[in-house]
mmCIF file of N, CA and C and ligand atoms in Angstrom:
data_model
loop_
_atom_site.group_PDB
_atom_site.id
_atom_site.type_symbol
_atom_site.label_atom_id
_atom_site.label_comp_id
_atom_site.label_asym_id
_atom_site.label_seq_id
_atom_site.Cartn_x
_atom_site.Cartn_y
_atom_site.Cartn_z
ATOM 1 N N MET A 1 10.084 -12.778 18.253
ATOM 2 C CA MET A 1 10.899 -13.189 17.103
ATOM 3 C C MET A 1 11.529 -11.968 16.442
ATOM 4 N N LYS A 2 12.783 -12.120 16.055
ATOM 5 C CA LYS A 2 13.473 -11.021 15.397
ATOM 6 C C LYS A 2 12.884 -10.809 14.005
ATOM 7 N N LYS A 3 12.714 -9.550 13.642
ATOM 8 C CA LYS A 3 12.144 -9.283 12.322
ATOM 9 C C LYS A 3 13.186 -9.514 11.239
ATOM 10 N N PRO A 4 12.730 -10.065 10.107
ATOM 11 C CA PRO A 4 13.684 -10.319 9.025
ATOM 12 C C PRO A 4 14.346 -9.038 8.530
ATOM 13 N N ARG A 5 15.614 -9.146 8.190
ATOM 14 C CA ARG A 5 16.323 -8.030 7.577
ATOM 15 C C ARG A 5 16.149 -8.114 6.062
ATOM 16 N N ILE A 6 15.915 -6.969 5.457
ATOM 17 C CA ILE A 6 15.516 -6.939 4.045
ATOM 18 C C ILE A 6 16.454 -6.057 3.239
ATOM 19 N N VAL A 7 16.769 -6.508 2.026
ATOM 20 C CA VAL A 7 17.336 -5.613 1.015
ATOM 21 C C VAL A 7 16.390 -5.647 -0.186
ATOM 22 N N ALA A 8 16.010 -4.480 -0.678
ATOM 23 C CA ALA A 8 15.125 -4.405 -1.841
ATOM 24 C C ALA A 8 15.832 -3.691 -2.984
ATOM 25 N N VAL A 9 15.734 -4.268 -4.178
ATOM 26 C CA VAL A 9 16.408 -3.722 -5.351
ATOM 27 C C VAL A 9 15.406 -3.597 -6.494
ATOM 28 N N ASP A 10 15.203 -2.368 -6.947
ATOM 29 C CA ASP A 10 14.256 -2.125 -8.040
ATOM 30 C C ASP A 10 14.673 -0.831 -8.718
ATOM 31 N N ASP A 11 14.615 -0.797 -10.044
ATOM 32 C CA ASP A 11 15.056 0.425 -10.733
ATOM 33 C C ASP A 11 14.021 1.547 -10.683
ATOM 34 N N GLU A 12 12.895 1.321 -10.031
ATOM 35 C CA GLU A 12 11.945 2.417 -9.797
ATOM 36 C C GLU A 12 12.206 2.984 -8.403
ATOM 37 N N PRO A 13 12.863 4.152 -8.331
ATOM 38 C CA PRO A 13 13.219 4.714 -7.025
ATOM 39 C C PRO A 13 12.003 4.917 -6.116
ATOM 40 N N ASP A 14 10.860 5.300 -6.716
ATOM 41 C CA ASP A 14 9.659 5.520 -5.900
ATOM 42 C C ASP A 14 9.194 4.232 -5.238
ATOM 43 N N PHE A 15 9.335 3.135 -5.964
ATOM 44 C CA PHE A 15 8.872 1.865 -5.410
ATOM 45 C C PHE A 15 9.734 1.446 -4.221
ATOM 46 N N VAL A 16 11.062 1.527 -4.360
ATOM 47 C CA VAL A 16 11.902 1.121 -3.223
ATOM 48 C C VAL A 16 11.751 2.096 -2.053
ATOM 49 N N ALA A 17 11.500 3.383 -2.373
ATOM 50 C CA ALA A 17 11.282 4.353 -1.283
ATOM 51 C C ALA A 17 10.006 3.999 -0.506
ATOM 52 N N THR A 18 8.985 3.582 -1.239
ATOM 53 C CA THR A 18 7.731 3.173 -0.595
ATOM 54 C C THR A 18 7.946 1.942 0.284
ATOM 55 N N LEU A 19 8.710 0.975 -0.235
ATOM 56 C CA LEU A 19 8.996 -0.227 0.562
ATOM 57 C C LEU A 19 9.765 0.139 1.825
ATOM 58 N N LYS A 20 10.760 1.013 1.655
ATOM 59 C CA LYS A 20 11.599 1.399 2.799
ATOM 60 C C LYS A 20 10.739 2.036 3.893
ATOM 61 N N GLU A 21 9.881 2.942 3.476
ATOM 62 C CA GLU A 21 9.033 3.630 4.444
ATOM 63 C C GLU A 21 8.098 2.638 5.142
ATOM 64 N N TYR A 22 7.465 1.799 4.344
ATOM 65 C CA TYR A 22 6.488 0.857 4.897
ATOM 66 C C TYR A 22 7.150 -0.065 5.934
ATOM 67 N N PHE A 23 8.271 -0.661 5.560
ATOM 68 C CA PHE A 23 8.883 -1.654 6.455
ATOM 69 C C PHE A 23 9.587 -0.991 7.649
ATOM 70 N N GLU A 24 10.188 0.155 7.422
ATOM 71 C CA GLU A 24 10.829 0.844 8.554
ATOM 72 C C GLU A 24 9.807 1.252 9.617
ATOM 73 N N LEU A 25 8.673 1.741 9.149
ATOM 74 C CA LEU A 25 7.608 2.130 10.087
ATOM 75 C C LEU A 25 7.170 0.952 10.944
ATOM 76 N N ARG A 26 7.353 -0.254 10.418
ATOM 77 C CA ARG A 26 6.924 -1.443 11.156
ATOM 78 C C ARG A 26 8.096 -2.150 11.839
ATOM 79 N N GLY A 27 9.211 -1.461 11.946
ATOM 80 C CA GLY A 27 10.314 -1.977 12.756
ATOM 81 C C GLY A 27 11.289 -2.909 12.067
ATOM 82 N N TYR A 28 11.216 -2.970 10.753
ATOM 83 C CA TYR A 28 12.159 -3.832 10.026
ATOM 84 C C TYR A 28 13.418 -3.047 9.688
ATOM 85 N N GLU A 29 14.540 -3.778 9.589
ATOM 86 C CA GLU A 29 15.731 -3.174 9.006
ATOM 87 C C GLU A 29 15.671 -3.424 7.506
ATOM 88 N N ILE A 30 15.604 -2.360 6.742
ATOM 89 C CA ILE A 30 15.529 -2.507 5.285
ATOM 90 C C ILE A 30 16.472 -1.532 4.608
ATOM 91 N N ASN A 31 17.248 -2.043 3.676
ATOM 92 C CA ASN A 31 18.124 -1.213 2.854
ATOM 93 C C ASN A 31 17.682 -1.382 1.411
ATOM 94 N N VAL A 32 17.730 -0.290 0.666
ATOM 95 C CA VAL A 32 17.221 -0.363 -0.701
ATOM 96 C C VAL A 32 18.212 0.229 -1.690
ATOM 97 N N ALA A 33 18.101 -0.231 -2.935
ATOM 98 C CA ALA A 33 18.921 0.309 -4.015
ATOM 99 C C ALA A 33 18.079 0.358 -5.278
ATOM 100 N N SER A 34 18.345 1.353 -6.126
ATOM 101 C CA SER A 34 17.616 1.405 -7.390
ATOM 102 C C SER A 34 18.521 1.053 -8.576
ATOM 103 N N LYS A 35 19.743 0.595 -8.254
ATOM 104 C CA LYS A 35 20.615 0.054 -9.295
ATOM 105 C C LYS A 35 21.035 -1.347 -8.867
ATOM 106 N N ALA A 36 21.005 -2.267 -9.812
ATOM 107 C CA ALA A 36 21.323 -3.655 -9.477
ATOM 108 C C ALA A 36 22.722 -3.790 -8.866
ATOM 109 N N VAL A 37 23.715 -3.080 -9.415
ATOM 110 C CA VAL A 37 25.074 -3.197 -8.853
ATOM 111 C C VAL A 37 25.112 -2.763 -7.387
ATOM 112 N N ASP A 38 24.402 -1.689 -7.081
ATOM 113 C CA ASP A 38 24.355 -1.229 -5.680
ATOM 114 C C ASP A 38 23.618 -2.243 -4.815
ATOM 115 N N GLY A 39 22.583 -2.835 -5.379
ATOM 116 C CA GLY A 39 21.819 -3.845 -4.653
ATOM 117 C C GLY A 39 22.676 -5.060 -4.317
ATOM 118 N N ILE A 40 23.486 -5.472 -5.265
ATOM 119 C CA ILE A 40 24.368 -6.623 -5.036
ATOM 120 C C ILE A 40 25.365 -6.299 -3.919
ATOM 121 N N ALA A 41 25.914 -5.093 -3.963
ATOM 122 C CA ALA A 41 26.859 -4.677 -2.912
ATOM 123 C C ALA A 41 26.165 -4.685 -1.549
ATOM 124 N N LEU A 42 24.921 -4.201 -1.513
ATOM 125 C CA LEU A 42 24.160 -4.182 -0.252
ATOM 126 C C LEU A 42 23.901 -5.597 0.266
ATOM 127 N N ILE A 43 23.539 -6.482 -0.643
ATOM 128 C CA ILE A 43 23.259 -7.869 -0.239
ATOM 129 C C ILE A 43 24.532 -8.509 0.318
ATOM 130 N N ASN A 44 25.658 -8.259 -0.346
ATOM 131 C CA ASN A 44 26.922 -8.823 0.142
ATOM 132 C C ASN A 44 27.294 -8.258 1.512
ATOM 133 N N GLU A 45 26.978 -6.989 1.710
ATOM 134 C CA GLU A 45 27.338 -6.336 2.972
ATOM 135 C C GLU A 45 26.385 -6.754 4.094
ATOM 136 N N LYS A 46 25.102 -6.733 3.823
ATOM 137 C CA LYS A 46 24.089 -6.921 4.867
ATOM 138 C C LYS A 46 23.704 -8.373 5.088
ATOM 139 N N LYS A 47 23.970 -9.215 4.097
ATOM 140 C CA LYS A 47 23.546 -10.618 4.178
ATOM 141 C C LYS A 47 22.107 -10.719 4.726
ATOM 142 N N PRO A 48 21.149 -10.152 3.996
ATOM 143 C CA PRO A 48 19.776 -10.057 4.524
ATOM 144 C C PRO A 48 19.077 -11.417 4.558
ATOM 145 N N ASP A 49 18.028 -11.475 5.374
ATOM 146 C CA ASP A 49 17.183 -12.679 5.371
ATOM 147 C C ASP A 49 16.374 -12.747 4.084
ATOM 148 N N ILE A 50 15.990 -11.553 3.602
ATOM 149 C CA ILE A 50 15.104 -11.456 2.440
ATOM 150 C C ILE A 50 15.684 -10.478 1.425
ATOM 151 N N ALA A 51 15.691 -10.891 0.163
ATOM 152 C CA ALA A 51 16.006 -9.961 -0.925
ATOM 153 C C ALA A 51 14.750 -9.810 -1.770
ATOM 154 N N ILE A 52 14.238 -8.584 -1.841
ATOM 155 C CA ILE A 52 13.092 -8.297 -2.694
ATOM 156 C C ILE A 52 13.652 -7.738 -3.996
ATOM 157 N N LEU A 53 13.405 -8.433 -5.099
ATOM 158 C CA LEU A 53 14.051 -8.057 -6.360
ATOM 159 C C LEU A 53 13.049 -7.757 -7.457
ATOM 160 N N ASP A 54 13.366 -6.733 -8.227
ATOM 161 C CA ASP A 54 12.696 -6.495 -9.494
ATOM 162 C C ASP A 54 13.315 -7.459 -10.503
ATOM 163 N N LEU A 55 12.613 -7.698 -11.585
ATOM 164 C CA LEU A 55 13.171 -8.597 -12.600
ATOM 165 C C LEU A 55 13.874 -7.796 -13.695
ATOM 166 N N LYS A 56 13.147 -6.807 -14.230
ATOM 167 C CA LYS A 56 13.688 -6.037 -15.362
ATOM 168 C C LYS A 56 14.374 -4.778 -14.855
ATOM 169 N N MET A 57 15.696 -4.799 -14.923
ATOM 170 C CA MET A 57 16.481 -3.632 -14.522
ATOM 171 C C MET A 57 17.579 -3.444 -15.561
ATOM 172 N N PRO A 58 17.961 -2.197 -15.822
ATOM 173 C CA PRO A 58 19.032 -1.985 -16.799
ATOM 174 C C PRO A 58 20.349 -2.581 -16.305
ATOM 175 N N GLY A 59 21.108 -3.150 -17.222
ATOM 176 C CA GLY A 59 22.426 -3.685 -16.847
ATOM 177 C C GLY A 59 22.346 -5.109 -16.358
ATOM 178 N N ILE A 60 21.942 -5.280 -15.103
ATOM 179 C CA ILE A 60 21.900 -6.618 -14.507
ATOM 180 C C ILE A 60 20.451 -6.945 -14.162
ATOM 181 N N SER A 61 19.939 -8.052 -14.646
ATOM 182 C CA SER A 61 18.543 -8.404 -14.371
ATOM 183 C C SER A 61 18.411 -9.015 -12.977
ATOM 184 N N GLY A 62 17.183 -9.000 -12.475
ATOM 185 C CA GLY A 62 16.907 -9.613 -11.188
ATOM 186 C C GLY A 62 17.258 -11.094 -11.186
ATOM 187 N N ASP A 63 17.044 -11.692 -12.341
ATOM 188 C CA ASP A 63 17.420 -13.074 -12.578
ATOM 189 C C ASP A 63 18.894 -13.343 -12.228
ATOM 190 N N GLU A 64 19.757 -12.480 -12.766
ATOM 191 C CA GLU A 64 21.192 -12.611 -12.501
ATOM 192 C C GLU A 64 21.517 -12.314 -11.044
ATOM 193 N N VAL A 65 20.794 -11.336 -10.474
ATOM 194 C CA VAL A 65 21.026 -11.020 -9.059
ATOM 195 C C VAL A 65 20.689 -12.252 -8.221
ATOM 196 N N MET A 66 19.592 -12.928 -8.550
ATOM 197 C CA MET A 66 19.233 -14.107 -7.763
ATOM 198 C C MET A 66 20.308 -15.192 -7.867
ATOM 199 N N THR A 67 20.825 -15.432 -9.058
ATOM 200 C CA THR A 67 21.864 -16.450 -9.240
ATOM 201 C C THR A 67 23.039 -16.162 -8.313
ATOM 202 N N LEU A 68 23.394 -14.885 -8.263
ATOM 203 C CA LEU A 68 24.496 -14.470 -7.409
ATOM 204 C C LEU A 68 24.176 -14.650 -5.918
ATOM 205 N N VAL A 69 22.966 -14.241 -5.551
ATOM 206 C CA VAL A 69 22.541 -14.364 -4.151
ATOM 207 C C VAL A 69 22.558 -15.828 -3.744
ATOM 208 N N LYS A 70 21.984 -16.674 -4.607
ATOM 209 C CA LYS A 70 21.891 -18.100 -4.271
ATOM 210 C C LYS A 70 23.265 -18.734 -4.113
ATOM 211 N N SER A 71 24.244 -18.272 -4.901
ATOM 212 C CA SER A 71 25.564 -18.894 -4.800
ATOM 213 C C SER A 71 26.338 -18.388 -3.584
ATOM 214 N N LYS A 72 26.171 -17.094 -3.250
ATOM 215 C CA LYS A 72 26.971 -16.545 -2.143
ATOM 216 C C LYS A 72 26.248 -16.562 -0.804
ATOM 217 N N HIS A 73 24.938 -16.438 -0.836
ATOM 218 C CA HIS A 73 24.160 -16.346 0.403
ATOM 219 C C HIS A 73 22.953 -17.272 0.314
ATOM 220 N N PRO A 74 23.197 -18.566 0.386
ATOM 221 C CA PRO A 74 22.104 -19.525 0.155
ATOM 222 C C PRO A 74 20.930 -19.383 1.135
ATOM 223 N N ASP A 75 21.157 -18.755 2.292
ATOM 224 C CA ASP A 75 20.054 -18.616 3.258
ATOM 225 C C ASP A 75 19.146 -17.417 2.969
ATOM 226 N N THR A 76 19.589 -16.527 2.121
ATOM 227 C CA THR A 76 18.763 -15.361 1.774
ATOM 228 C C THR A 76 17.623 -15.801 0.865
ATOM 229 N N LYS A 77 16.395 -15.460 1.275
ATOM 230 C CA LYS A 77 15.235 -15.832 0.462
ATOM 231 C C LYS A 77 14.937 -14.711 -0.534
ATOM 232 N N VAL A 78 14.669 -15.112 -1.758
ATOM 233 C CA VAL A 78 14.434 -14.132 -2.826
ATOM 234 C C VAL A 78 12.946 -14.040 -3.144
ATOM 235 N N ILE A 79 12.432 -12.811 -3.091
ATOM 236 C CA ILE A 79 11.044 -12.551 -3.473
ATOM 237 C C ILE A 79 11.060 -11.604 -4.661
ATOM 238 N N PHE A 80 10.554 -12.058 -5.795
ATOM 239 C CA PHE A 80 10.457 -11.164 -6.951
ATOM 240 C C PHE A 80 9.161 -10.382 -6.882
ATOM 241 N N VAL A 81 9.243 -9.105 -7.197
ATOM 242 C CA VAL A 81 8.050 -8.268 -7.368
ATOM 243 C C VAL A 81 8.222 -7.609 -8.727
ATOM 244 N N THR A 82 7.413 -8.008 -9.678
ATOM 245 C CA THR A 82 7.657 -7.573 -11.058
ATOM 246 C C THR A 82 6.373 -7.455 -11.858
ATOM 247 N N ALA A 83 6.394 -6.544 -12.801
ATOM 248 C CA ALA A 83 5.265 -6.388 -13.719
ATOM 249 C C ALA A 83 5.435 -7.298 -14.935
ATOM 250 N N PHE A 84 6.582 -7.959 -15.010
ATOM 251 C CA PHE A 84 6.853 -8.795 -16.182
ATOM 252 C C PHE A 84 5.960 -10.028 -16.181
ATOM 253 N N ASP A 85 5.295 -10.249 -17.288
ATOM 254 C CA ASP A 85 4.387 -11.398 -17.367
ATOM 255 C C ASP A 85 4.502 -12.041 -18.745
ATOM 256 N N ASP A 86 4.958 -13.261 -18.785
ATOM 257 C CA ASP A 86 4.988 -13.989 -20.051
ATOM 258 C C ASP A 86 4.163 -15.266 -19.917
ATOM 259 N N GLY A 87 3.025 -15.096 -19.269
ATOM 260 C CA GLY A 87 2.104 -16.221 -19.130
ATOM 261 C C GLY A 87 2.552 -17.238 -18.094
ATOM 262 N N GLY A 88 3.424 -16.825 -17.205
ATOM 263 C CA GLY A 88 3.814 -17.717 -16.115
ATOM 264 C C GLY A 88 5.096 -18.499 -16.358
ATOM 265 N N LYS A 89 5.658 -18.381 -17.568
ATOM 266 C CA LYS A 89 6.869 -19.160 -17.880
ATOM 267 C C LYS A 89 8.044 -18.768 -16.991
ATOM 268 N N THR A 90 8.259 -17.433 -16.930
ATOM 269 C CA THR A 90 9.377 -16.937 -16.122
ATOM 270 C C THR A 90 9.121 -17.180 -14.643
ATOM 271 N N ARG A 91 7.862 -16.988 -14.246
ATOM 272 C CA ARG A 91 7.498 -17.274 -12.852
ATOM 273 C C ARG A 91 7.900 -18.704 -12.485
ATOM 274 N N LYS A 92 7.510 -19.647 -13.322
ATOM 275 C CA LYS A 92 7.794 -21.052 -13.023
ATOM 276 C C LYS A 92 9.307 -21.310 -13.018
ATOM 277 N N ARG A 93 9.989 -20.740 -14.009
ATOM 278 C CA ARG A 93 11.430 -20.975 -14.101
ATOM 279 C C ARG A 93 12.149 -20.452 -12.847
ATOM 280 N N LEU A 94 11.762 -19.256 -12.392
ATOM 281 C CA LEU A 94 12.444 -18.671 -11.234
ATOM 282 C C LEU A 94 12.077 -19.398 -9.940
ATOM 283 N N LEU A 95 10.825 -19.803 -9.818
ATOM 284 C CA LEU A 95 10.439 -20.564 -8.623
ATOM 285 C C LEU A 95 11.170 -21.907 -8.607
ATOM 286 N N ASP A 96 11.285 -22.533 -9.781
ATOM 287 C CA ASP A 96 12.030 -23.795 -9.868
ATOM 288 C C ASP A 96 13.500 -23.579 -9.527
ATOM 289 N N ALA A 97 14.019 -22.395 -9.859
ATOM 290 C CA ALA A 97 15.435 -22.099 -9.613
ATOM 291 C C ALA A 97 15.690 -21.673 -8.162
ATOM 292 N N GLY A 98 14.629 -21.634 -7.356
ATOM 293 C CA GLY A 98 14.854 -21.379 -5.939
ATOM 294 C C GLY A 98 14.305 -20.069 -5.411
ATOM 295 N N ALA A 99 13.586 -19.304 -6.245
ATOM 296 C CA ALA A 99 12.948 -18.092 -5.709
ATOM 297 C C ALA A 99 11.891 -18.508 -4.697
ATOM 298 N N HIS A 100 11.766 -17.730 -3.639
ATOM 299 C CA HIS A 100 10.776 -18.053 -2.611
ATOM 300 C C HIS A 100 9.370 -17.675 -3.073
ATOM 301 N N ALA A 101 9.253 -16.548 -3.769
ATOM 302 C CA ALA A 101 7.937 -16.096 -4.245
ATOM 303 C C ALA A 101 8.126 -15.197 -5.453
ATOM 304 N N TYR A 102 7.054 -15.070 -6.220
ATOM 305 C CA TYR A 102 7.057 -14.237 -7.423
ATOM 306 C C TYR A 102 5.732 -13.497 -7.424
ATOM 307 N N LEU A 103 5.773 -12.200 -7.131
ATOM 308 C CA LEU A 103 4.540 -11.423 -6.983
ATOM 309 C C LEU A 103 4.396 -10.444 -8.133
ATOM 310 N N ASP A 104 3.155 -10.225 -8.532
ATOM 311 C CA ASP A 104 2.887 -9.308 -9.636
ATOM 312 C C ASP A 104 2.784 -7.870 -9.155
ATOM 313 N N LYS A 105 3.378 -7.004 -9.939
ATOM 314 C CA LYS A 105 3.297 -5.568 -9.707
ATOM 315 C C LYS A 105 2.212 -5.001 -10.604
ATOM 316 N N PRO A 106 1.387 -4.062 -10.196
ATOM 317 C CA PRO A 106 1.379 -3.483 -8.852
ATOM 318 C C PRO A 106 0.844 -4.447 -7.793
ATOM 319 N N LEU A 107 1.454 -4.371 -6.613
ATOM 320 C CA LEU A 107 1.007 -5.207 -5.506
ATOM 321 C C LEU A 107 -0.348 -4.693 -5.020
ATOM 322 N N PRO A 108 -1.286 -5.606 -4.762
ATOM 323 C CA PRO A 108 -2.575 -5.142 -4.243
ATOM 324 C C PRO A 108 -2.400 -4.408 -2.913
ATOM 325 N N SER A 109 -1.506 -4.914 -2.063
ATOM 326 C CA SER A 109 -1.218 -4.177 -0.833
ATOM 327 C C SER A 109 0.132 -4.620 -0.292
ATOM 328 N N LEU A 110 0.818 -3.702 0.388
ATOM 329 C CA LEU A 110 2.120 -4.057 0.950
ATOM 330 C C LEU A 110 1.969 -5.019 2.116
ATOM 331 N N LYS A 111 0.787 -5.036 2.694
ATOM 332 C CA LYS A 111 0.497 -5.969 3.781
ATOM 333 C C LYS A 111 0.709 -7.421 3.303
ATOM 334 N N ASP A 112 0.271 -7.703 2.077
ATOM 335 C CA ASP A 112 0.458 -9.055 1.530
ATOM 336 C C ASP A 112 1.937 -9.396 1.423
ATOM 337 N N LEU A 113 2.717 -8.429 0.959
ATOM 338 C CA LEU A 113 4.160 -8.651 0.851
ATOM 339 C C LEU A 113 4.754 -8.881 2.240
ATOM 340 N N GLU A 114 4.310 -8.090 3.208
ATOM 341 C CA GLU A 114 4.818 -8.239 4.575
ATOM 342 C C GLU A 114 4.504 -9.637 5.113
ATOM 343 N N GLU A 115 3.309 -10.121 4.836
ATOM 344 C CA GLU A 115 2.934 -11.470 5.298
ATOM 345 C C GLU A 115 3.869 -12.524 4.705
ATOM 346 N N ILE A 116 4.192 -12.370 3.428
ATOM 347 C CA ILE A 116 5.081 -13.330 2.772
ATOM 348 C C ILE A 116 6.483 -13.245 3.373
ATOM 349 N N VAL A 117 6.929 -12.024 3.634
ATOM 350 C CA VAL A 117 8.241 -11.824 4.278
ATOM 351 C C VAL A 117 8.268 -12.511 5.637
ATOM 352 N N LYS A 118 7.203 -12.287 6.415
ATOM 353 C CA LYS A 118 7.155 -12.876 7.767
ATOM 354 C C LYS A 118 7.157 -14.397 7.710
ATOM 355 N N LYS A 119 6.333 -14.935 6.833
ATOM 356 C CA LYS A 119 6.229 -16.403 6.727
ATOM 357 C C LYS A 119 7.526 -17.019 6.213
ATOM 358 N N ALA A 120 8.211 -16.294 5.332
ATOM 359 C CA ALA A 120 9.455 -16.830 4.750
ATOM 360 C C ALA A 120 10.487 -17.092 5.826
ATOM 361 N N CYS A 121 10.429 -16.341 6.907
ATOM 362 C CA CYS A 121 11.459 -16.427 7.942
ATOM 363 C C CYS A 121 10.950 -17.056 9.229
ATOM 364 N N SER A 122 9.739 -17.561 9.238
ATOM 365 C CA SER A 122 9.238 -18.123 10.497
ATOM 366 C C SER A 122 9.533 -19.615 10.599
HETATM 367 MG MG1 MG B 1 12.217 -2.601 -13.453
#
């Protein structure tokens, strides 16, 4: 099976660098951005199977990025990875709006994220 293509967008450069290294080492095509505008451009260009999004980013929120992804690339699955916690309200709202998953940061392990990525596209 072909490995899912990924775009990851998070305003923490270290976090996206870690994701890039982890997934590239395992044979995935992954492109990353630490600015939402760059992430949107990447998603439009790459049309990835998976978009891994932060929620809180300066300028454009992950929320808005998902709205855009869903309208232009309905097949791209959105996985949020965020430290934002308001007791599950936002989690529920985004999952209801079509997010594939909503994971809490820090992630216990990238292996868990990889499993979700794999299952999302199988
Ligand atoms: Mg952030």
